[in-house]
Amino acid sequence: MQSVSAPWSGSVKSGTTPDAAVTEVTGPPLGCFAHHVEAEDVLEILAALDGNQVWIGGGWGVDALVGRQTRPHDDLDLMHREDQEPEVLKALDDLGFAETLSWRPVRFVLTDPAGREIDLHPLRFAADGSAEQSSLTPGEPFRYPASCFVTGTVLGSTVPCLSKEQQLHFHQGYEPRERDLHDLALLRNLPA
């Protein structure tokens, strides 16, 4: 069986089904309003989360490394410290976000009334600064080396994000979609 490396892809190991891991939650249905997450939204969300350690991954993480928005984004992928989750959820609740999908402990999605989606990924940190995220495959967590927590730029503001190397790692092990190919081309053209 082949395992998928991207913790935000929603894909699972071949031959398994995620259904047992999905929990229905109240709130607007996932994707029901189909609102793109814009650069201003990213900065608003990060400002609300000030004081919590979060890092942008996925498409917005790539664009943060590039320093400009290069494509539309359906959501914002955020890695967060699991031990700060109550504070993160409170801050996002204050912005009107409610949980709409749960694949806990792997990931969960919050959506606001405008349809903006945040895909949250809880990380457990080790003393050396590295972190792990649960996966749907027990005993095979997603690993984050300490060096992968870097900064990028959104609308001229410095933002926390995942490194080029970590983004490339998470783009392995699955059939890339058009937007993945776009992101991979950008990542490969970034300086080392």
PDB file of C-alpha atoms in Angstrom:
ATOM      1  CA  MET A   1       0.000   0.000   0.000  1.00  0.00           C
ATOM      2  CA  GLN A   2       1.183   3.500  -0.821  1.00  0.00           C
ATOM      3  CA  SER A   3       0.893   6.193   1.800  1.00  0.00           C
ATOM      4  CA  VAL A   4       0.196   9.848   1.024  1.00  0.00           C
ATOM      5  CA  SER A   5       2.603  12.376   2.511  1.00  0.00           C
ATOM      6  CA  ALA A   6       0.529  15.577   2.541  1.00  0.00           C
ATOM      7  CA  PRO A   7      -1.265  15.997   5.858  1.00  0.00           C
ATOM      8  CA  TRP A   8      -3.676  18.503   4.301  1.00  0.00           C
ATOM      9  CA  SER A   9      -4.583  16.474   1.212  1.00  0.00           C
ATOM     10  CA  GLY A  10      -7.379  14.556   2.881  1.00  0.00           C
ATOM     11  CA  SER A  11      -6.131  11.425   1.150  1.00  0.00           C
ATOM     12  CA  VAL A  12      -5.477   8.210   2.987  1.00  0.00           C
ATOM     13  CA  LYS A  13      -3.496   5.029   2.579  1.00  0.00           C
ATOM     14  CA  SER A  14      -4.744   2.892  -0.283  1.00  0.00           C
ATOM     15  CA  GLY A  15      -7.152   0.235   0.902  1.00  0.00           C
ATOM     16  CA  THR A  16      -8.340   2.211   3.929  1.00  0.00           C
ATOM     17  CA  THR A  17     -11.292   4.501   4.274  1.00  0.00           C
ATOM     18  CA  PRO A  18     -11.291   7.746   6.202  1.00  0.00           C
ATOM     19  CA  ASP A  19     -15.009   7.395   7.017  1.00  0.00           C
ATOM     20  CA  ALA A  20     -14.380   5.881  10.428  1.00  0.00           C
ATOM     21  CA  ALA A  21     -12.168   8.841  11.312  1.00  0.00           C
ATOM     22  CA  VAL A  22     -14.582  11.548  10.130  1.00  0.00           C
ATOM     23  CA  THR A  23     -16.836  13.071  12.727  1.00  0.00           C
ATOM     24  CA  GLU A  24     -19.885  15.083  11.761  1.00  0.00           C
ATOM     25  CA  VAL A  25     -20.039  18.452  13.427  1.00  0.00           C
ATOM     26  CA  THR A  26     -22.522  21.274  13.444  1.00  0.00           C
ATOM     27  CA  GLY A  27     -22.154  24.405  11.357  1.00  0.00           C
ATOM     28  CA  PRO A  28     -22.252  25.182   7.674  1.00  0.00           C
ATOM     29  CA  PRO A  29     -21.420  22.226   5.393  1.00  0.00           C
ATOM     30  CA  LEU A  30     -17.801  22.011   4.284  1.00  0.00           C
ATOM     31  CA  GLY A  31     -17.333  24.079   1.130  1.00  0.00           C
ATOM     32  CA  CYS A  32     -20.969  25.161   1.045  1.00  0.00           C
ATOM     33  CA  PHE A  33     -20.190  28.796   0.293  1.00  0.00           C
ATOM     34  CA  ALA A  34     -17.076  28.210  -1.866  1.00  0.00           C
ATOM     35  CA  HIS A  35     -15.320  31.420  -0.836  1.00  0.00           C
ATOM     36  CA  HIS A  36     -11.659  31.759  -1.677  1.00  0.00           C
ATOM     37  CA  VAL A  37      -9.255  32.727   1.084  1.00  0.00           C
ATOM     38  CA  GLU A  38      -7.582  35.972   0.034  1.00  0.00           C
ATOM     39  CA  ALA A  39      -4.291  37.465   1.230  1.00  0.00           C
ATOM     40  CA  GLU A  40      -6.146  39.947   3.465  1.00  0.00           C
ATOM     41  CA  ASP A  41      -7.978  36.994   5.058  1.00  0.00           C
ATOM     42  CA  VAL A  42      -4.662  35.289   5.833  1.00  0.00           C
ATOM     43  CA  LEU A  43      -3.369  38.390   7.620  1.00  0.00           C
ATOM     44  CA  GLU A  44      -6.669  38.873   9.498  1.00  0.00           C
ATOM     45  CA  ILE A  45      -6.597  35.268  10.722  1.00  0.00           C
ATOM     46  CA  LEU A  46      -2.932  35.445  11.724  1.00  0.00           C
ATOM     47  CA  ALA A  47      -3.558  38.720  13.593  1.00  0.00           C
ATOM     48  CA  ALA A  48      -6.387  37.055  15.527  1.00  0.00           C
ATOM     49  CA  LEU A  49      -3.995  34.222  16.417  1.00  0.00           C
ATOM     50  CA  ASP A  50      -1.253  36.555  17.655  1.00  0.00           C
ATOM     51  CA  GLY A  51       0.385  35.014  20.719  1.00  0.00           C
ATOM     52  CA  ASN A  52      -0.132  31.455  19.429  1.00  0.00           C
ATOM     53  CA  GLN A  53       2.410  29.534  17.408  1.00  0.00           C
ATOM     54  CA  VAL A  54       0.999  28.697  13.976  1.00  0.00           C
ATOM     55  CA  TRP A  55       2.603  28.063  10.588  1.00  0.00           C
ATOM     56  CA  ILE A  56       1.084  28.288   7.120  1.00  0.00           C
ATOM     57  CA  GLY A  57       1.266  25.182   4.923  1.00  0.00           C
ATOM     58  CA  GLY A  58      -0.370  24.096   1.683  1.00  0.00           C
ATOM     59  CA  GLY A  59      -0.886  26.541  -1.153  1.00  0.00           C
ATOM     60  CA  TRP A  60      -0.725  29.677   0.965  1.00  0.00           C
ATOM     61  CA  GLY A  61       2.501  28.343   2.503  1.00  0.00           C
ATOM     62  CA  VAL A  62       4.018  28.075  -0.965  1.00  0.00           C
ATOM     63  CA  ASP A  63       2.852  31.567  -1.866  1.00  0.00           C
ATOM     64  CA  ALA A  64       4.296  32.911   1.408  1.00  0.00           C
ATOM     65  CA  LEU A  65       7.683  31.452   0.439  1.00  0.00           C
ATOM     66  CA  VAL A  66       7.387  32.990  -3.049  1.00  0.00           C
ATOM     67  CA  GLY A  67       6.337  36.316  -1.516  1.00  0.00           C
ATOM     68  CA  ARG A  68       3.160  36.830  -3.558  1.00  0.00           C
ATOM     69  CA  GLN A  69      -0.163  35.182  -4.289  1.00  0.00           C
ATOM     70  CA  THR A  70       0.174  33.047  -7.410  1.00  0.00           C
ATOM     71  CA  ARG A  71      -3.222  31.304  -7.556  1.00  0.00           C
ATOM     72  CA  PRO A  72      -6.647  31.221  -5.868  1.00  0.00           C
ATOM     73  CA  HIS A  73      -6.828  29.331  -2.554  1.00  0.00           C
ATOM     74  CA  ASP A  74      -9.889  27.437  -1.318  1.00  0.00           C
ATOM     75  CA  ASP A  75      -8.607  27.339   2.261  1.00  0.00           C
ATOM     76  CA  LEU A  76      -5.800  28.216   4.628  1.00  0.00           C
ATOM     77  CA  ASP A  77      -3.768  25.322   6.031  1.00  0.00           C
ATOM     78  CA  LEU A  78      -2.411  26.104   9.497  1.00  0.00           C
ATOM     79  CA  MET A  79      -0.203  23.931  11.652  1.00  0.00           C
ATOM     80  CA  HIS A  80      -0.622  24.807  15.336  1.00  0.00           C
ATOM     81  CA  ARG A  81       0.776  23.683  18.653  1.00  0.00           C
ATOM     82  CA  GLU A  82      -1.606  21.080  20.036  1.00  0.00           C
ATOM     83  CA  ASP A  83      -1.048  22.463  23.543  1.00  0.00           C
ATOM     84  CA  GLN A  84      -2.328  25.869  22.367  1.00  0.00           C
ATOM     85  CA  GLU A  85      -5.447  24.492  20.670  1.00  0.00           C
ATOM     86  CA  PRO A  86      -7.979  25.940  23.169  1.00  0.00           C
ATOM     87  CA  GLU A  87      -6.590  29.452  22.617  1.00  0.00           C
ATOM     88  CA  VAL A  88      -6.461  28.952  18.825  1.00  0.00           C
ATOM     89  CA  LEU A  89     -10.073  27.777  18.744  1.00  0.00           C
ATOM     90  CA  LYS A  90     -11.243  30.662  20.947  1.00  0.00           C
ATOM     91  CA  ALA A  91      -9.531  33.237  18.707  1.00  0.00           C
ATOM     92  CA  LEU A  92     -11.047  31.709  15.579  1.00  0.00           C
ATOM     93  CA  ASP A  93     -14.465  31.413  17.225  1.00  0.00           C
ATOM     94  CA  ASP A  94     -14.259  35.161  17.890  1.00  0.00           C
ATOM     95  CA  LEU A  95     -13.903  35.608  14.092  1.00  0.00           C
ATOM     96  CA  GLY A  96     -17.022  33.478  13.514  1.00  0.00           C
ATOM     97  CA  PHE A  97     -15.328  30.189  12.603  1.00  0.00           C
ATOM     98  CA  ALA A  98     -16.990  26.915  13.609  1.00  0.00           C
ATOM     99  CA  GLU A  99     -15.835  23.333  13.177  1.00  0.00           C
ATOM    100  CA  THR A 100     -17.324  21.720  10.050  1.00  0.00           C
ATOM    101  CA  LEU A 101     -15.171  18.589   9.647  1.00  0.00           C
ATOM    102  CA  SER A 102     -13.201  16.498  12.115  1.00  0.00           C
ATOM    103  CA  TRP A 103     -10.556  13.926  11.276  1.00  0.00           C
ATOM    104  CA  ARG A 104      -9.079  14.329  14.760  1.00  0.00           C
ATOM    105  CA  PRO A 105      -6.427  13.842  15.838  1.00  0.00           C
ATOM    106  CA  VAL A 106      -5.046  14.277  12.300  1.00  0.00           C
ATOM    107  CA  ARG A 107      -6.766  17.472  11.191  1.00  0.00           C
ATOM    108  CA  PHE A 108     -10.020  19.393  11.358  1.00  0.00           C
ATOM    109  CA  VAL A 109     -11.667  22.183   9.389  1.00  0.00           C
ATOM    110  CA  LEU A 110     -13.281  25.408  10.565  1.00  0.00           C
ATOM    111  CA  THR A 111     -15.576  27.480   8.337  1.00  0.00           C
ATOM    112  CA  ASP A 112     -16.980  30.962   8.875  1.00  0.00           C
ATOM    113  CA  PRO A 113     -20.368  32.273   7.685  1.00  0.00           C
ATOM    114  CA  ALA A 114     -18.703  33.769   4.573  1.00  0.00           C
ATOM    115  CA  GLY A 115     -17.412  30.302   3.624  1.00  0.00           C
ATOM    116  CA  ARG A 116     -13.733  30.854   4.410  1.00  0.00           C
ATOM    117  CA  GLU A 117     -12.119  27.565   5.486  1.00  0.00           C
ATOM    118  CA  ILE A 118      -9.161  26.919   7.757  1.00  0.00           C
ATOM    119  CA  ASP A 119      -7.672  23.416   7.783  1.00  0.00           C
ATOM    120  CA  LEU A 120      -6.031  22.992  11.202  1.00  0.00           C
ATOM    121  CA  HIS A 121      -3.247  20.486  11.903  1.00  0.00           C
ATOM    122  CA  PRO A 122      -2.309  19.883  15.562  1.00  0.00           C
ATOM    123  CA  LEU A 123       1.429  19.409  16.176  1.00  0.00           C
ATOM    124  CA  ARG A 124       3.113  17.852  19.225  1.00  0.00           C
ATOM    125  CA  PHE A 125       6.550  19.358  19.796  1.00  0.00           C
ATOM    126  CA  ALA A 126       9.686  17.665  21.122  1.00  0.00           C
ATOM    127  CA  ALA A 127      12.356  19.399  23.195  1.00  0.00           C
ATOM    128  CA  ASP A 128      14.576  19.761  20.094  1.00  0.00           C
ATOM    129  CA  GLY A 129      11.942  21.871  18.290  1.00  0.00           C
ATOM    130  CA  SER A 130      10.808  19.123  15.932  1.00  0.00           C
ATOM    131  CA  ALA A 131       7.156  18.137  15.825  1.00  0.00           C
ATOM    132  CA  GLU A 132       4.813  15.300  14.892  1.00  0.00           C
ATOM    133  CA  GLN A 133       1.287  15.296  13.551  1.00  0.00           C
ATOM    134  CA  SER A 134      -0.918  12.234  13.843  1.00  0.00           C
ATOM    135  CA  SER A 135      -1.822  10.444  10.621  1.00  0.00           C
ATOM    136  CA  LEU A 136      -4.664   8.093   9.773  1.00  0.00           C
ATOM    137  CA  THR A 137      -2.111   5.279   9.939  1.00  0.00           C
ATOM    138  CA  PRO A 138      -1.307   4.513  13.602  1.00  0.00           C
ATOM    139  CA  GLY A 139       2.400   4.674  14.385  1.00  0.00           C
ATOM    140  CA  GLU A 140       3.227   6.609  11.178  1.00  0.00           C
ATOM    141  CA  PRO A 141       2.996  10.294  12.123  1.00  0.00           C
ATOM    142  CA  PHE A 142       3.832  13.168   9.817  1.00  0.00           C
ATOM    143  CA  ARG A 143       7.214  14.510  10.939  1.00  0.00           C
ATOM    144  CA  TYR A 144       8.310  18.137  11.009  1.00  0.00           C
ATOM    145  CA  PRO A 145      12.040  18.803  11.611  1.00  0.00           C
ATOM    146  CA  ALA A 146      12.809  21.908  13.673  1.00  0.00           C
ATOM    147  CA  SER A 147      14.377  23.507  10.594  1.00  0.00           C
ATOM    148  CA  CYS A 148      11.071  23.465   8.674  1.00  0.00           C
ATOM    149  CA  PHE A 149       9.517  26.298  10.692  1.00  0.00           C
ATOM    150  CA  VAL A 150      10.498  29.415   8.731  1.00  0.00           C
ATOM    151  CA  THR A 151       8.978  32.695   7.582  1.00  0.00           C
ATOM    152  CA  GLY A 152       7.627  34.008   4.312  1.00  0.00           C
ATOM    153  CA  THR A 153       5.721  37.070   3.142  1.00  0.00           C
ATOM    154  CA  VAL A 154       2.040  37.845   2.507  1.00  0.00           C
ATOM    155  CA  LEU A 155       1.234  41.374   1.272  1.00  0.00           C
ATOM    156  CA  GLY A 156       4.624  42.561   2.521  1.00  0.00           C
ATOM    157  CA  SER A 157       4.068  41.173   6.044  1.00  0.00           C
ATOM    158  CA  THR A 158       6.360  38.509   7.481  1.00  0.00           C
ATOM    159  CA  VAL A 159       4.378  35.362   8.291  1.00  0.00           C
ATOM    160  CA  PRO A 160       5.297  31.967   9.798  1.00  0.00           C
ATOM    161  CA  CYS A 161       5.227  29.115   7.295  1.00  0.00           C
ATOM    162  CA  LEU A 162       6.725  25.732   6.412  1.00  0.00           C
ATOM    163  CA  SER A 163      10.046  25.550   4.569  1.00  0.00           C
ATOM    164  CA  LYS A 164      10.569  24.771   0.910  1.00  0.00           C
ATOM    165  CA  GLU A 165      11.959  21.348   1.846  1.00  0.00           C
ATOM    166  CA  GLN A 166       8.961  20.471   4.020  1.00  0.00           C
ATOM    167  CA  GLN A 167       6.524  21.640   1.347  1.00  0.00           C
ATOM    168  CA  LEU A 168       8.322  19.509  -1.260  1.00  0.00           C
ATOM    169  CA  HIS A 169       8.238  16.527   1.118  1.00  0.00           C
ATOM    170  CA  PHE A 170       4.485  16.904   1.604  1.00  0.00           C
ATOM    171  CA  HIS A 171       3.931  16.995  -2.172  1.00  0.00           C
ATOM    172  CA  GLN A 172       5.124  13.370  -2.549  1.00  0.00           C
ATOM    173  CA  GLY A 173       3.254  10.086  -2.572  1.00  0.00           C
ATOM    174  CA  TYR A 174       0.077  11.051  -4.401  1.00  0.00           C
ATOM    175  CA  GLU A 175      -1.052  11.926  -7.918  1.00  0.00           C
ATOM    176  CA  PRO A 176      -0.592  15.712  -8.134  1.00  0.00           C
ATOM    177  CA  ARG A 177      -3.519  17.873  -9.168  1.00  0.00           C
ATOM    178  CA  GLU A 178      -3.054  20.898 -11.432  1.00  0.00           C
ATOM    179  CA  ARG A 179      -2.646  23.224  -8.452  1.00  0.00           C
ATOM    180  CA  ASP A 180      -0.064  20.839  -6.928  1.00  0.00           C
ATOM    181  CA  LEU A 181       1.955  20.934 -10.161  1.00  0.00           C
ATOM    182  CA  HIS A 182       1.766  24.736 -10.053  1.00  0.00           C
ATOM    183  CA  ASP A 183       3.006  24.772  -6.432  1.00  0.00           C
ATOM    184  CA  LEU A 184       5.770  22.247  -7.162  1.00  0.00           C
ATOM    185  CA  ALA A 185       7.086  24.356 -10.054  1.00  0.00           C
ATOM    186  CA  LEU A 186       7.214  27.403  -7.779  1.00  0.00           C
ATOM    187  CA  LEU A 187       8.963  25.483  -5.002  1.00  0.00           C
ATOM    188  CA  ARG A 188      11.578  24.012  -7.354  1.00  0.00           C
ATOM    189  CA  ASN A 189      12.407  27.508  -8.630  1.00  0.00           C
ATOM    190  CA  LEU A 190      13.004  28.939  -5.149  1.00  0.00           C
ATOM    191  CA  PRO A 191      16.625  29.324  -4.069  1.00  0.00           C
ATOM    192  CA  ALA A 192      17.953  26.689  -1.662  1.00  0.00           C
TER     193      ALA A 192
END
